[in-house]
Amino acid sequence: MLENLIILSLSCFSIYYLGNLVYRSFAIKGNAAGCSKGCGSCKVINFDKSV
Protein backbone atom coordinates (compact mmCIF):
# COMPACT_ATOMS: atom_id res chain seq x y z
CA MET A 1 0.00 0.00 0.00
CA LEU A 2 2.79 2.42 0.87
CA GLU A 3 4.55 1.66 -2.41
CA ASN A 4 1.40 2.57 -4.34
CA LEU A 5 1.18 5.92 -2.55
CA ILE A 6 4.82 6.68 -3.32
CA ILE A 7 4.37 5.76 -6.99
CA LEU A 8 1.17 7.81 -7.20
CA SER A 9 2.81 10.86 -5.62
CA LEU A 10 5.84 10.60 -7.93
CA SER A 11 3.57 10.24 -10.94
CA CYS A 12 1.51 13.29 -9.93
CA PHE A 13 4.66 15.33 -9.35
CA SER A 14 6.14 14.33 -12.72
CA ILE A 15 2.90 15.18 -14.56
CA TYR A 16 2.81 18.56 -12.80
CA TYR A 17 6.48 19.21 -13.59
CA LEU A 18 6.15 18.34 -17.28
CA GLY A 19 2.93 20.35 -17.57
CA ASN A 20 4.65 23.33 -15.99
CA LEU A 21 7.55 23.05 -18.45
CA VAL A 22 5.19 22.97 -21.42
CA TYR A 23 3.14 25.87 -20.06
CA ARG A 24 6.20 28.03 -19.42
CA SER A 25 7.58 27.33 -22.88
CA PHE A 26 4.38 28.64 -24.53
CA ALA A 27 3.42 31.36 -22.01
CA ILE A 28 4.01 35.01 -22.87
CA LYS A 29 6.86 36.48 -20.91
CA GLY A 30 6.46 39.81 -19.12
CA ASN A 31 9.39 41.62 -20.78
CA ALA A 32 9.07 39.82 -24.10
CA ALA A 33 9.91 42.89 -26.24
CA GLY A 34 8.19 41.39 -29.28
CA CYS A 35 10.69 38.72 -30.28
CA SER A 36 10.33 34.96 -30.09
CA LYS A 37 13.10 34.41 -27.53
CA GLY A 38 11.45 36.61 -24.90
CA CYS A 39 14.70 37.70 -23.29
CA GLY A 40 13.94 41.41 -23.65
CA SER A 41 17.38 42.32 -25.07
CA CYS A 42 16.06 43.22 -28.54
CA LYS A 43 15.04 46.79 -29.20
CA VAL A 44 11.56 47.33 -30.59
CA ILE A 45 10.62 50.54 -32.41
CA ASN A 46 7.99 52.50 -30.54
CA PHE A 47 6.16 54.41 -33.27
CA ASP A 48 4.35 56.65 -30.78
CA LYS A 49 7.62 58.13 -29.49
CA SER A 50 9.37 58.40 -32.87
CA VAL A 51 6.67 60.54 -34.51
Backbone as a ProteinNet text record, in pm:
[ID]
protein_1_A
[PRIMARY]
MLENLIILSLSCFSIYYLGNLVYRSFAIKGNAAGCSKGCGSCKVINFDKSV
[TERTIARY]
81.8	0	86.2	191	279.1	350.6	387.9	454.5	363.3	235.9	140.4	125.8	126.6	117.6	242	357.5	481.8	482	442.4	436.8	334.6	219.8	116.9	164.8	232.1	280.6	390.5	480	583.8	524.2	422.7	356.7	287.4	218.1	151.3	252.1	363.4	465.9	526.4	553.4	614	517.7	388.7	290	281.7	282.4	280.7	406.3	522.2	648.5	652.8	614.4	614.7	510.8	394.6	293.3	340.8	411.3	464.6	570.9	655.2	755.4	690.7	588.3	518.6	449.1	383.8	313.7	410.9	524.3	619.9	687	696.9	758.1	665.2	533.2	438.3	379.8	400.4	342.4	414.9	343.9	401.5	480.5	602.4	686	650.3	679.8	645.6	723.9	853.4	938.6	976.1	879.2	906.5	964.7	934.7	990.8	959.3	864.6	818.7	894	998	1069	1031.9	1074.1	1032.9	1110.3	1231.3	1309.6	1253.9	1203.8	1145	1245.9	1370	1470.3	1464.6	1406.3	1393.7	1515.3	1617.2	1737.6	1723.5	1626.6	1605.7	1535.6	1569.9	1504	1388.2	1275	1156	1125.3	1093.2	1062	927.2	924.1	799.4	756.6	656.9	615.9	551	495.3	434.6	540.1	657.3	762.4	841.2	852.7	936.8	867.8	738.5	667.5	656.4
-120.1	0	126.5	125.7	242	263.8	154.5	165.7	230.4	197.4	256.8	406.8	448.9	592	666.7	604.7	667.8	679.3	573.4	575.6	677.1	684	780.5	923.8	950.5	1086.4	1124.6	1031	1060.4	1082.5	1006.6	1024.4	1159.7	1198.3	1329.1	1442.6	1429.8	1532.7	1542.8	1428.7	1432.8	1490.6	1459.6	1517.8	1668.3	1712.7	1856.3	1923.7	1862.6	1920.7	1933.6	1828.8	1833.8	1932.1	1937.3	2034.6	2176.8	2199.5	2332.7	2371.1	2276.6	2305.1	2342.2	2268.1	2296.7	2431.7	2459.6	2587.1	2703.9	2692.1	2802.5	2822.1	2717.4	2733.1	2805.8	2797	2863.9	2991	3018.3	3135.7	3261.8	3371.9	3500.7	3554.8	3593	3648.2	3793.9	3844.8	3981.4	4085.6	4066.6	4162	4106.4	4056.1	3982	4068.5	4194.8	4288.9	4252.1	4166.2	4138.8	4033.4	3975.5	3872.4	3734.3	3631.2	3495.8	3441.2	3492	3440.9	3488	3610	3660.7	3706.1	3730.3	3769.9	3919.2	3998.7	4141.4	4221.9	4159.2	4231.6	4301	4260.6	4322.1	4456.7	4548.7	4679.3	4677.8	4726.1	4733.5	4880.1	4915.2	5053.5	5090.1	5198.5	5250	5365	5342.4	5441.3	5563	5550.1	5665.3	5766.9	5722.3	5812.9	5870	5795.1	5840.3	5942.6	5959.8	6054.1	6187.7
0	0	0	80.3	86.8	-46.5	-110.9	-240.6	-344.4	-339.9	-433.6	-410.6	-285	-254.9	-302.3	-286.4	-332.3	-484.4	-552.4	-699.1	-747.6	-681.6	-719.6	-699.1	-587.3	-562.4	-660.9	-693.2	-792.6	-930.9	-964.3	-1093.6	-1101.3	-994.4	-992.7	-1001.7	-929.5	-934.7	-1073.9	-1138.4	-1271.9	-1375.2	-1364.5	-1455.8	-1435.2	-1309.1	-1280.3	-1335.2	-1314.1	-1358.9	-1511.3	-1581.7	-1727.9	-1780.6	-1717.2	-1756.6	-1736.1	-1626.8	-1599	-1702.1	-1742.1	-1845.1	-1978	-2016.2	-2141.6	-2133.2	-2021.7	-2005.6	-2011.6	-1942.8	-1941.8	-2076.5	-2156.8	-2288.4	-2385.3	-2364.3	-2452.6	-2393	-2265.9	-2200.8	-2246.8	-2249.1	-2286.8	-2168.7	-2195.8	-2090.5	-2066.1	-1947.6	-1911.6	-1989.9	-2006.2	-2077.9	-2214.2	-2287.8	-2410.2	-2521.1	-2527.1	-2624.3	-2767.7	-2792.9	-2927.5	-3005.1	-2952.5	-3027.7	-2974.9	-3045.7	-3008.9	-2889.9	-2865.2	-2753.1	-2619.9	-2613.2	-2490.2	-2386.5	-2427.8	-2329.3	-2299.4	-2388.1	-2365.4	-2407.6	-2468.2	-2506.8	-2641.8	-2722.7	-2853.9	-2837.6	-2921.7	-2920	-3018.1	-2975.3	-3059	-3082.6	-3206.6	-3241.1	-3182.6	-3108.2	-3053.6	-3144.1	-3228.6	-3327	-3263	-3144.6	-3077.9	-3036.3	-2992.2	-2948.6	-3065.6	-3176.4	-3286.6	-3376.4	-3364.2	-3450.6	-3383.9
[MASK]
+++++++++++++++++++++++++++++++++++++++++++++++++++

